[in-house]
PDB file of C-alpha atoms in Angstrom:
ATOM      1  CA  MET A 599     158.294 112.146  81.270  1.00  0.00           C
ATOM      2  CA  GLU A 600     160.148 116.206  82.186  1.00  0.00           C
ATOM      3  CA  GLN A 601     161.805 116.033  85.493  1.00  0.00           C
ATOM      4  CA  ARG A 602     161.524 118.600  88.153  1.00  0.00           C
ATOM      5  CA  ASN A 603     163.745 118.329  92.286  1.00  0.00           C
ATOM      6  CA  ILE A 604     163.116 117.518  95.670  1.00  0.00           C
ATOM      7  CA  GLY A 605     165.778 118.546  97.067  1.00  0.00           C
ATOM      8  CA  ASP A 606     169.172 116.580  94.786  1.00  0.00           C
ATOM      9  CA  VAL A 607     166.514 114.238  93.770  1.00  0.00           C
ATOM     10  CA  HIS A 608     164.410 114.197  90.253  1.00  0.00           C
ATOM     11  CA  VAL A 609     161.661 113.528  89.923  1.00  0.00           C
ATOM     12  CA  SER A 610     158.484 113.792  87.826  1.00  0.00           C
ATOM     13  CA  ALA A 611     156.979 116.848  87.361  1.00  0.00           C
ATOM     14  CA  VAL A 612     154.038 115.393  88.086  1.00  0.00           C
ATOM     15  CA  GLY A 613     152.952 112.752  91.612  1.00  0.00           C
ATOM     16  CA  LEU A 614     150.213 110.472  92.151  1.00  0.00           C
ATOM     17  CA  GLY A 615     148.625 111.087  95.593  1.00  0.00           C
ATOM     18  CA  GLY A 616     147.961 108.161  96.939  1.00  0.00           C
ATOM     19  CA  MET A 617     145.447 108.738  99.553  1.00  0.00           C
ATOM     20  CA  PRO A 618     141.807 107.668  97.550  1.00  0.00           C
ATOM     21  CA  MET A 619     142.614 104.549  96.931  1.00  0.00           C
ATOM     22  CA  SER A 620     143.354 103.911 101.209  1.00  0.00           C
ATOM     23  CA  ILE A 621     140.491 105.800 102.574  1.00  0.00           C
ATOM     24  CA  GLU A 622     136.918 105.901 102.774  1.00  0.00           C
ATOM     25  CA  GLY A 623     135.258 104.838  99.133  1.00  0.00           C
ATOM     26  CA  ARG A 624     138.265 103.377  98.062  1.00  0.00           C
ATOM     27  CA  PRO A 625     138.712 100.945  94.636  1.00  0.00           C
ATOM     28  CA  ASP A 626     139.411  96.722  95.619  1.00  0.00           C
ATOM     29  CA  GLU A 627     143.268  96.112  95.782  1.00  0.00           C
ATOM     30  CA  ASP A 628     142.933  95.002  92.175  1.00  0.00           C
ATOM     31  CA  GLN A 629     142.016  98.591  91.030  1.00  0.00           C
ATOM     32  CA  ALA A 630     143.992 100.244  93.195  1.00  0.00           C
ATOM     33  CA  LEU A 631     147.213  98.180  92.184  1.00  0.00           C
ATOM     34  CA  ALA A 632     146.645  98.796  88.363  1.00  0.00           C
ATOM     35  CA  THR A 633     146.549 102.848  89.427  1.00  0.00           C
ATOM     36  CA  ILE A 634     149.584 103.267  90.809  1.00  0.00           C
ATOM     37  CA  HIS A 635     151.276 100.877  87.436  1.00  0.00           C
ATOM     38  CA  ALA A 636     149.297 103.096  85.539  1.00  0.00           C
ATOM     39  CA  ALA A 637     151.014 106.400  87.112  1.00  0.00           C
ATOM     40  CA  LEU A 638     154.026 104.272  86.581  1.00  0.00           C
ATOM     41  CA  ASP A 639     153.864 103.484  82.869  1.00  0.00           C
ATOM     42  CA  ALA A 640     153.288 107.337  81.955  1.00  0.00           C
ATOM     43  CA  GLY A 641     156.981 108.108  83.808  1.00  0.00           C
ATOM     44  CA  VAL A 642     155.260 108.606  87.541  1.00  0.00           C
ATOM     45  CA  THR A 643     158.351 108.619  89.477  1.00  0.00           C
ATOM     46  CA  LEU A 644     157.332 110.246  93.114  1.00  0.00           C
ATOM     47  CA  ILE A 645     154.001 108.563  94.532  1.00  0.00           C
ATOM     48  CA  ASP A 646     152.682 110.522  97.754  1.00  0.00           C
ATOM     49  CA  THR A 647     151.446 108.900 101.184  1.00  0.00           C
ATOM     50  CA  ALA A 648     150.646 108.520 104.520  1.00  0.00           C
ATOM     51  CA  ASP A 649     150.666 106.675 106.992  1.00  0.00           C
ATOM     52  CA  ALA A 650     147.232 108.028 108.492  1.00  0.00           C
ATOM     53  CA  TYR A 651     145.810 106.953 104.534  1.00  0.00           C
ATOM     54  CA  HIS A 652     143.327 104.637 106.370  1.00  0.00           C
ATOM     55  CA  ARG A 653     140.216 104.240 106.916  1.00  0.00           C
ATOM     56  CA  TYR A 654     139.321 101.423 109.999  1.00  0.00           C
ATOM     57  CA  ALA A 655     141.638 102.319 113.211  1.00  0.00           C
ATOM     58  CA  PRO A 656     143.863  98.933 113.362  1.00  0.00           C
ATOM     59  CA  GLU A 657     144.783  99.220 109.279  1.00  0.00           C
ATOM     60  CA  VAL A 658     147.600 102.353 109.697  1.00  0.00           C
ATOM     61  CA  GLY A 659     149.955 102.389 107.202  1.00  0.00           C
ATOM     62  CA  HIS A 660     147.002 100.419 104.929  1.00  0.00           C
ATOM     63  CA  ASN A 661     148.468 103.100 101.879  1.00  0.00           C
ATOM     64  CA  GLU A 662     152.080 102.883 102.327  1.00  0.00           C
ATOM     65  CA  ALA A 663     151.409  98.590 102.846  1.00  0.00           C
ATOM     66  CA  LEU A 664     149.355  98.847  99.581  1.00  0.00           C
ATOM     67  CA  ILE A 665     152.769 101.253  97.374  1.00  0.00           C
ATOM     68  CA  ALA A 666     154.879  98.765  98.545  1.00  0.00           C
ATOM     69  CA  LYS A 667     152.808  96.075  97.430  1.00  0.00           C
ATOM     70  CA  ALA A 668     152.706  98.159  93.750  1.00  0.00           C
ATOM     71  CA  LEU A 669     156.227  98.089  93.470  1.00  0.00           C
ATOM     72  CA  ARG A 670     157.300  94.627  94.347  1.00  0.00           C
ATOM     73  CA  GLN A 671     154.876  93.450  91.910  1.00  0.00           C
ATOM     74  CA  TYR A 672     155.735  96.257  88.794  1.00  0.00           C
ATOM     75  CA  ASP A 673     157.650  94.686  86.171  1.00  0.00           C
ATOM     76  CA  GLY A 674     159.342  97.532  84.882  1.00  0.00           C
ATOM     77  CA  ASP A 675     162.282  99.198  87.290  1.00  0.00           C
ATOM     78  CA  THR A 676     161.951 101.258  89.779  1.00  0.00           C
ATOM     79  CA  ASP A 677     164.877 102.181  91.549  1.00  0.00           C
ATOM     80  CA  ASP A 678     164.088 105.617  90.598  1.00  0.00           C
ATOM     81  CA  VAL A 679     160.743 106.324  92.176  1.00  0.00           C
ATOM     82  CA  LEU A 680     160.899 108.381  95.480  1.00  0.00           C
ATOM     83  CA  VAL A 681     157.921 107.504  97.661  1.00  0.00           C
ATOM     84  CA  ALA A 682     156.990 110.693  99.952  1.00  0.00           C
ATOM     85  CA  THR A 683     155.244 109.333 102.870  1.00  0.00           C
ATOM     86  CA  LYS A 684     153.763 111.553 106.184  1.00  0.00           C
ATOM     87  CA  SER A 685     153.667 110.954 109.918  1.00  0.00           C
ATOM     88  CA  GLY A 686     151.856 113.526 112.341  1.00  0.00           C
ATOM     89  CA  HIS A 687     147.818 112.728 111.319  1.00  0.00           C
ATOM     90  CA  LEU A 688     145.750 109.955 112.692  1.00  0.00           C
ATOM     91  CA  ARG A 689     142.553 108.662 112.200  1.00  0.00           C
ATOM     92  CA  PRO A 690     140.804 106.998 114.589  1.00  0.00           C
ATOM     93  CA  GLY A 691     138.685 104.986 112.948  1.00  0.00           C
ATOM     94  CA  ASP A 692     135.395 107.355 113.201  1.00  0.00           C
ATOM     95  CA  GLY A 693     135.976 109.133 109.936  1.00  0.00           C
ATOM     96  CA  SER A 694     137.554 111.971 111.834  1.00  0.00           C
ATOM     97  CA  TRP A 695     141.352 113.259 111.479  1.00  0.00           C
ATOM     98  CA  THR A 696     143.184 114.068 114.685  1.00  0.00           C
ATOM     99  CA  VAL A 697     147.080 115.223 115.158  1.00  0.00           C
ATOM    100  CA  ASN A 698     149.894 113.915 117.246  1.00  0.00           C
ATOM    101  CA  GLY A 699     153.334 116.249 116.894  1.00  0.00           C
ATOM    102  CA  ARG A 700     154.920 114.850 119.864  1.00  0.00           C
ATOM    103  CA  PRO A 701     158.837 114.342 118.768  1.00  0.00           C
ATOM    104  CA  ASP A 702     158.852 111.023 119.972  1.00  0.00           C
ATOM    105  CA  TYR A 703     155.552 109.864 118.337  1.00  0.00           C
ATOM    106  CA  LEU A 704     156.829 111.006 115.095  1.00  0.00           C
ATOM    107  CA  LYS A 705     160.518 109.108 115.732  1.00  0.00           C
ATOM    108  CA  GLN A 706     158.397 105.990 116.012  1.00  0.00           C
ATOM    109  CA  ALA A 707     156.091 106.797 113.516  1.00  0.00           C
ATOM    110  CA  ALA A 708     158.912 107.138 110.995  1.00  0.00           C
ATOM    111  CA  LYS A 709     160.659 104.080 111.596  1.00  0.00           C
ATOM    112  CA  ALA A 710     157.212 102.370 111.670  1.00  0.00           C
ATOM    113  CA  SER A 711     156.917 103.602 108.197  1.00  0.00           C
ATOM    114  CA  ALA A 712     160.330 103.061 107.103  1.00  0.00           C
ATOM    115  CA  ALA A 713     159.504  98.703 107.547  1.00  0.00           C
ATOM    116  CA  ARG A 714     155.891  99.237 105.948  1.00  0.00           C
ATOM    117  CA  LEU A 715     157.851 100.360 102.837  1.00  0.00           C
ATOM    118  CA  GLY A 716     160.182  97.489 102.791  1.00  0.00           C
ATOM    119  CA  VAL A 717     163.078 100.902 103.243  1.00  0.00           C
ATOM    120  CA  GLU A 718     166.221 100.919 105.158  1.00  0.00           C
ATOM    121  CA  ALA A 719     165.498 105.197 104.474  1.00  0.00           C
ATOM    122  CA  ILE A 720     162.855 107.120 103.591  1.00  0.00           C
ATOM    123  CA  GLY A 721     162.897 108.818 100.651  1.00  0.00           C
ATOM    124  CA  LEU A 722     161.374 111.934 101.406  1.00  0.00           C
ATOM    125  CA  HIS A 723     159.273 111.737 104.947  1.00  0.00           C
ATOM    126  CA  GLN A 724     157.332 115.081 105.890  1.00  0.00           C
ATOM    127  CA  PHE A 725     155.379 116.219 109.560  1.00  0.00           C
ATOM    128  CA  HIS A 726     151.695 115.949 107.735  1.00  0.00           C
ATOM    129  CA  ARG A 727     150.278 118.602 110.072  1.00  0.00           C
ATOM    130  CA  PRO A 728     151.055 120.954 112.921  1.00  0.00           C
ATOM    131  CA  ASP A 729     150.046 120.201 116.664  1.00  0.00           C
ATOM    132  CA  PRO A 730     148.647 122.836 118.467  1.00  0.00           C
ATOM    133  CA  ALA A 731     149.525 121.633 121.200  1.00  0.00           C
ATOM    134  CA  VAL A 732     153.410 121.077 120.748  1.00  0.00           C
ATOM    135  CA  PRO A 733     156.021 123.697 119.683  1.00  0.00           C
ATOM    136  CA  TYR A 734     156.968 123.643 115.800  1.00  0.00           C
ATOM    137  CA  GLU A 735     159.620 123.662 116.617  1.00  0.00           C
ATOM    138  CA  GLU A 736     159.959 120.378 118.383  1.00  0.00           C
ATOM    139  CA  SER A 737     157.549 118.354 116.476  1.00  0.00           C
ATOM    140  CA  VAL A 738     160.658 119.566 113.213  1.00  0.00           C
ATOM    141  CA  GLY A 739     163.257 119.379 115.461  1.00  0.00           C
ATOM    142  CA  ALA A 740     161.879 115.062 115.316  1.00  0.00           C
ATOM    143  CA  PHE A 741     162.707 115.237 111.610  1.00  0.00           C
ATOM    144  CA  ALA A 742     166.068 116.829 112.002  1.00  0.00           C
ATOM    145  CA  GLU A 743     166.824 113.918 114.156  1.00  0.00           C
ATOM    146  CA  LEU A 744     165.671 111.372 111.963  1.00  0.00           C
ATOM    147  CA  LEU A 745     167.912 112.779 109.120  1.00  0.00           C
ATOM    148  CA  ASP A 746     170.846 112.817 111.149  1.00  0.00           C
ATOM    149  CA  GLU A 747     170.018 109.220 112.289  1.00  0.00           C
ATOM    150  CA  GLY A 748     169.955 108.491 108.651  1.00  0.00           C
ATOM    151  CA  VAL A 749     166.366 107.095 109.187  1.00  0.00           C
ATOM    152  CA  ILE A 750     164.949 109.450 106.557  1.00  0.00           C
ATOM    153  CA  ARG A 751     167.253 111.320 103.779  1.00  0.00           C
ATOM    154  CA  MET A 752     165.189 113.869 103.042  1.00  0.00           C
ATOM    155  CA  ALA A 753     162.299 115.784 105.300  1.00  0.00           C
ATOM    156  CA  GLY A 754     159.656 118.075 104.139  1.00  0.00           C
ATOM    157  CA  ILE A 755     156.065 119.861 106.196  1.00  0.00           C
ATOM    158  CA  SER A 756     152.648 120.066 104.971  1.00  0.00           C
ATOM    159  CA  ASN A 757     150.293 122.294 105.854  1.00  0.00           C
ATOM    160  CA  ALA A 758     152.359 124.601 107.095  1.00  0.00           C
ATOM    161  CA  ASN A 759     152.062 128.221 106.689  1.00  0.00           C
ATOM    162  CA  VAL A 760     155.310 130.743 105.682  1.00  0.00           C
ATOM    163  CA  ASP A 761     156.238 131.384 109.493  1.00  0.00           C
ATOM    164  CA  GLN A 762     156.350 127.597 109.748  1.00  0.00           C
ATOM    165  CA  ILE A 763     158.027 126.947 106.742  1.00  0.00           C
ATOM    166  CA  ARG A 764     160.731 129.426 107.931  1.00  0.00           C
ATOM    167  CA  ILE A 765     161.248 127.847 111.267  1.00  0.00           C
ATOM    168  CA  ALA A 766     160.770 124.471 109.878  1.00  0.00           C
ATOM    169  CA  ASN A 767     164.044 125.179 107.269  1.00  0.00           C
ATOM    170  CA  LYS A 768     165.963 127.010 110.383  1.00  0.00           C
ATOM    171  CA  VAL A 769     164.985 123.781 112.331  1.00  0.00           C
ATOM    172  CA  LEU A 770     166.698 121.871 109.942  1.00  0.00           C
ATOM    173  CA  GLY A 771     169.391 123.658 109.317  1.00  0.00           C
ATOM    174  CA  GLY A 772     168.907 124.120 105.414  1.00  0.00           C
ATOM    175  CA  ARG A 773     168.179 120.765 104.858  1.00  0.00           C
ATOM    176  CA  LEU A 774     164.172 122.032 104.150  1.00  0.00           C
ATOM    177  CA  VAL A 775     162.912 120.146 100.785  1.00  0.00           C
ATOM    178  CA  SER A 776     158.975 120.297 100.060  1.00  0.00           C
ATOM    179  CA  VAL A 777     156.265 122.328 101.173  1.00  0.00           C
ATOM    180  CA  GLN A 778     152.903 119.937 100.576  1.00  0.00           C
ATOM    181  CA  ASN A 779     149.663 122.449 100.579  1.00  0.00           C
ATOM    182  CA  GLN A 780     146.291 122.385  99.256  1.00  0.00           C
ATOM    183  CA  PHE A 781     146.471 124.604  96.213  1.00  0.00           C
ATOM    184  CA  SER A 782     143.854 124.359  93.509  1.00  0.00           C
ATOM    185  CA  PRO A 783     141.882 126.504  91.689  1.00  0.00           C
ATOM    186  CA  ALA A 784     139.025 126.443  94.062  1.00  0.00           C
ATOM    187  CA  PHE A 785     141.696 126.692  96.915  1.00  0.00           C
ATOM    188  CA  VAL A 786     144.384 129.457  96.383  1.00  0.00           C
ATOM    189  CA  SER A 787     145.379 130.391  99.973  1.00  0.00           C
ATOM    190  CA  SER A 788     148.273 128.692 100.007  1.00  0.00           C
ATOM    191  CA  TYR A 789     150.292 131.208  97.261  1.00  0.00           C
ATOM    192  CA  PRO A 790     151.833 133.007  99.572  1.00  0.00           C
ATOM    193  CA  GLU A 791     154.071 128.761 100.503  1.00  0.00           C
ATOM    194  CA  LEU A 792     154.191 128.940  96.982  1.00  0.00           C
ATOM    195  CA  GLU A 793     155.883 132.151  96.643  1.00  0.00           C
ATOM    196  CA  LEU A 794     158.260 131.710  98.820  1.00  0.00           C
ATOM    197  CA  CYS A 795     158.964 128.159  98.478  1.00  0.00           C
ATOM    198  CA  ALA A 796     159.612 129.419  94.555  1.00  0.00           C
ATOM    199  CA  ASP A 797     162.018 132.135  96.795  1.00  0.00           C
ATOM    200  CA  MET A 798     163.982 129.619  98.316  1.00  0.00           C
ATOM    201  CA  GLY A 799     164.013 127.025  95.945  1.00  0.00           C
ATOM    202  CA  ILE A 800     162.179 124.133  97.960  1.00  0.00           C
ATOM    203  CA  ALA A 801     159.683 122.003  96.262  1.00  0.00           C
ATOM    204  CA  PHE A 802     156.167 123.154  96.461  1.00  0.00           C
ATOM    205  CA  LEU A 803     153.760 120.082  96.467  1.00  0.00           C
ATOM    206  CA  PRO A 804     150.143 121.050  95.836  1.00  0.00           C
ATOM    207  CA  TRP A 805     147.763 118.487  97.370  1.00  0.00           C
ATOM    208  CA  SER A 806     143.815 118.244  95.978  1.00  0.00           C
ATOM    209  CA  PRO A 807     144.927 120.035  92.907  1.00  0.00           C
ATOM    210  CA  LEU A 808     141.759 119.669  91.119  1.00  0.00           C
ATOM    211  CA  GLY A 809     139.760 119.984  94.579  1.00  0.00           C
ATOM    212  CA  GLY A 810     139.766 116.982  96.215  1.00  0.00           C
ATOM    213  CA  ILE A 811     137.932 113.645  95.637  1.00  0.00           C
ATOM    214  CA  ARG A 812     134.475 115.196  95.201  1.00  0.00           C
ATOM    215  CA  ASN A 813     135.237 118.004  92.863  1.00  0.00           C
ATOM    216  CA  ALA A 814     137.612 116.824  90.818  1.00  0.00           C
ATOM    217  CA  ALA A 815     135.312 115.652  87.970  1.00  0.00           C
ATOM    218  CA  GLN A 816     133.525 119.155  88.698  1.00  0.00           C
ATOM    219  CA  VAL A 817     136.723 121.293  87.583  1.00  0.00           C
ATOM    220  CA  GLY A 818     135.565 122.199  84.348  1.00  0.00           C
ATOM    221  CA  GLN A 819     131.788 123.349  85.747  1.00  0.00           C
ATOM    222  CA  LYS A 820     133.407 125.289  88.644  1.00  0.00           C
ATOM    223  CA  HIS A 821     135.698 127.343  86.870  1.00  0.00           C
ATOM    224  CA  ALA A 822     135.138 127.621  83.048  1.00  0.00           C
ATOM    225  CA  GLU A 823     138.052 128.997  81.644  1.00  0.00           C
ATOM    226  CA  PHE A 824     140.221 126.133  82.429  1.00  0.00           C
ATOM    227  CA  ALA A 825     137.255 123.890  80.371  1.00  0.00           C
ATOM    228  CA  ARG A 826     137.216 126.130  78.181  1.00  0.00           C
ATOM    229  CA  ILE A 827     140.846 126.252  77.471  1.00  0.00           C
ATOM    230  CA  GLY A 828     140.541 122.419  77.409  1.00  0.00           C
ATOM    231  CA  ARG A 829     138.108 122.633  74.662  1.00  0.00           C
ATOM    232  CA  ALA A 830     140.558 124.674  72.687  1.00  0.00           C
ATOM    233  CA  HIS A 831     143.271 122.170  73.184  1.00  0.00           C
ATOM    234  CA  GLY A 832     141.321 119.251  72.805  1.00  0.00           C
ATOM    235  CA  VAL A 833     142.415 117.399  76.297  1.00  0.00           C
ATOM    236  CA  SER A 834     140.045 117.682  79.832  1.00  0.00           C
ATOM    237  CA  PRO A 835     139.704 120.642  81.603  1.00  0.00           C
ATOM    238  CA  GLN A 836     141.809 119.014  84.561  1.00  0.00           C
ATOM    239  CA  GLN A 837     144.328 118.109  82.347  1.00  0.00           C
ATOM    240  CA  VAL A 838     144.738 121.662  82.027  1.00  0.00           C
ATOM    241  CA  THR A 839     144.225 122.475  85.480  1.00  0.00           C
ATOM    242  CA  ILE A 840     147.418 120.458  86.341  1.00  0.00           C
ATOM    243  CA  ALA A 841     149.592 122.519  83.498  1.00  0.00           C
ATOM    244  CA  TRP A 842     147.999 125.833  85.124  1.00  0.00           C
ATOM    245  CA  HIS A 843     149.993 123.773  88.450  1.00  0.00           C
ATOM    246  CA  LEU A 844     153.170 123.457  86.135  1.00  0.00           C
ATOM    247  CA  ALA A 845     153.836 127.274  84.502  1.00  0.00           C
ATOM    248  CA  LEU A 846     153.335 128.948  87.831  1.00  0.00           C
ATOM    249  CA  SER A 847     156.755 128.089  89.015  1.00  0.00           C
ATOM    250  CA  PRO A 848     159.562 125.135  88.175  1.00  0.00           C
ATOM    251  CA  VAL A 849     159.428 124.305  91.971  1.00  0.00           C
ATOM    252  CA  VAL A 850     155.732 122.864  91.668  1.00  0.00           C
ATOM    253  CA  ILE A 851     155.232 119.302  91.733  1.00  0.00           C
ATOM    254  CA  PRO A 852     150.792 118.473  91.810  1.00  0.00           C
ATOM    255  CA  ILE A 853     150.581 115.183  93.271  1.00  0.00           C
ATOM    256  CA  PRO A 854     146.702 114.554  92.263  1.00  0.00           C
ATOM    257  CA  GLY A 855     144.520 111.598  93.562  1.00  0.00           C
ATOM    258  CA  ALA A 856     143.469 109.059  91.648  1.00  0.00           C
ATOM    259  CA  SER A 857     142.032 106.043  91.904  1.00  0.00           C
ATOM    260  CA  ARG A 858     141.638 104.511  88.679  1.00  0.00           C
ATOM    261  CA  PRO A 859     144.422 104.069  85.878  1.00  0.00           C
ATOM    262  CA  GLN A 860     142.797 106.722  83.583  1.00  0.00           C
ATOM    263  CA  SER A 861     142.492 109.807  86.223  1.00  0.00           C
ATOM    264  CA  ILE A 862     146.286 109.332  86.559  1.00  0.00           C
ATOM    265  CA  GLN A 863     146.727 108.204  82.812  1.00  0.00           C
ATOM    266  CA  ASP A 864     145.529 112.143  82.219  1.00  0.00           C
ATOM    267  CA  SER A 865     146.739 114.297  84.626  1.00  0.00           C
ATOM    268  CA  ALA A 866     150.692 112.543  83.697  1.00  0.00           C
ATOM    269  CA  LYS A 867     150.139 113.751  79.652  1.00  0.00           C
ATOM    270  CA  ALA A 868     149.761 117.480  81.262  1.00  0.00           C
ATOM    271  CA  VAL A 869     153.512 117.910  81.053  1.00  0.00           C
ATOM    272  CA  ASP A 870     153.460 117.355  77.641  1.00  0.00           C
ATOM    273  CA  LEU A 871     150.357 120.754  76.782  1.00  0.00           C
ATOM    274  CA  GLU A 872     151.908 123.698  76.456  1.00  0.00           C
ATOM    275  CA  LEU A 873     149.690 126.882  77.599  1.00  0.00           C
ATOM    276  CA  THR A 874     150.399 130.045  76.434  1.00  0.00           C
ATOM    277  CA  ALA A 875     151.509 132.519  78.601  1.00  0.00           C
ATOM    278  CA  GLY A 876     147.604 134.695  77.944  1.00  0.00           C
ATOM    279  CA  GLU A 877     146.174 131.338  78.517  1.00  0.00           C
ATOM    280  CA  VAL A 878     148.197 131.330  82.319  1.00  0.00           C
ATOM    281  CA  ASP A 879     147.574 134.592  82.458  1.00  0.00           C
ATOM    282  CA  THR A 880     143.591 133.799  82.332  1.00  0.00           C
ATOM    283  CA  LEU A 881     143.758 130.879  84.212  1.00  0.00           C
ATOM    284  CA  SER A 882     145.884 132.494  87.026  1.00  0.00           C
ATOM    285  CA  GLY A 883     142.920 135.700  87.742  1.00  0.00           C
ATOM    286  CA  VAL A 884     141.671 132.928  90.208  1.00  0.00           C
ATOM    287  CA  LEU A 885     144.154 133.875  92.239  1.00  0.00           C
ATOM    288  CA  THR A 886     143.153 137.156  92.813  1.00  0.00           C
ATOM    289  CA  ASP A 887     139.411 137.134  92.667  1.00  0.00           C
TER     290      ASP A 887
END
């Protein structure tokens, strides 16, 4: 599969988002493991997770443990797989999401994630979401310390605005390697952050690139041009959507979530879909709609 860069690490141009395999509506474990293995079979070498990807309060890190198990059980070579996790978001078990950006908590959470993943150092660890109660510089400072201590190899941020990207890179001493923001045909307000990442040479990882768990199946219905171009190429609107992401900038690495092998296999094929410049311009009209 085509490769792109996160820091100095080469990864597949399309990653796998693990969240749907661990939250509400998740599949049984056998199907989840099969989905991860299908991604690996398709050449995916970037898997995104977080300690908050779980359903019930006592199962923090459910998705991290699931991914670690899938990698252990995979028949092929997994040495080049980069698992990117996050901390700073929490799920108390009632369906809600909360935040905790305290540096001591973030450092403790990173070490717990490393243990669940079974690694000495996390390949990529990202600050999941800003905490309004904690100065952003202090939260990101914890990741600088984790880098210096060797607990993590690379640091990123998520759900960040333009100013926060610049702050994070400064606090990290120029070591910010990734920004993971929501971005899709239905949610293009993160385009300024994508452009800044392109200017800075930082990987931009769109989460929910197909519009989210509830909307992914309806991309073609909600965005007619993606369906039309899909028919012209004989592929799904979802595959066109991922190919469009890839065409926006070489720093973009979409991480579609999946809970079925067929879904991630279809998304992975987007690296081989060549959209014309005119098609990309037509699809990019959503950026100004």
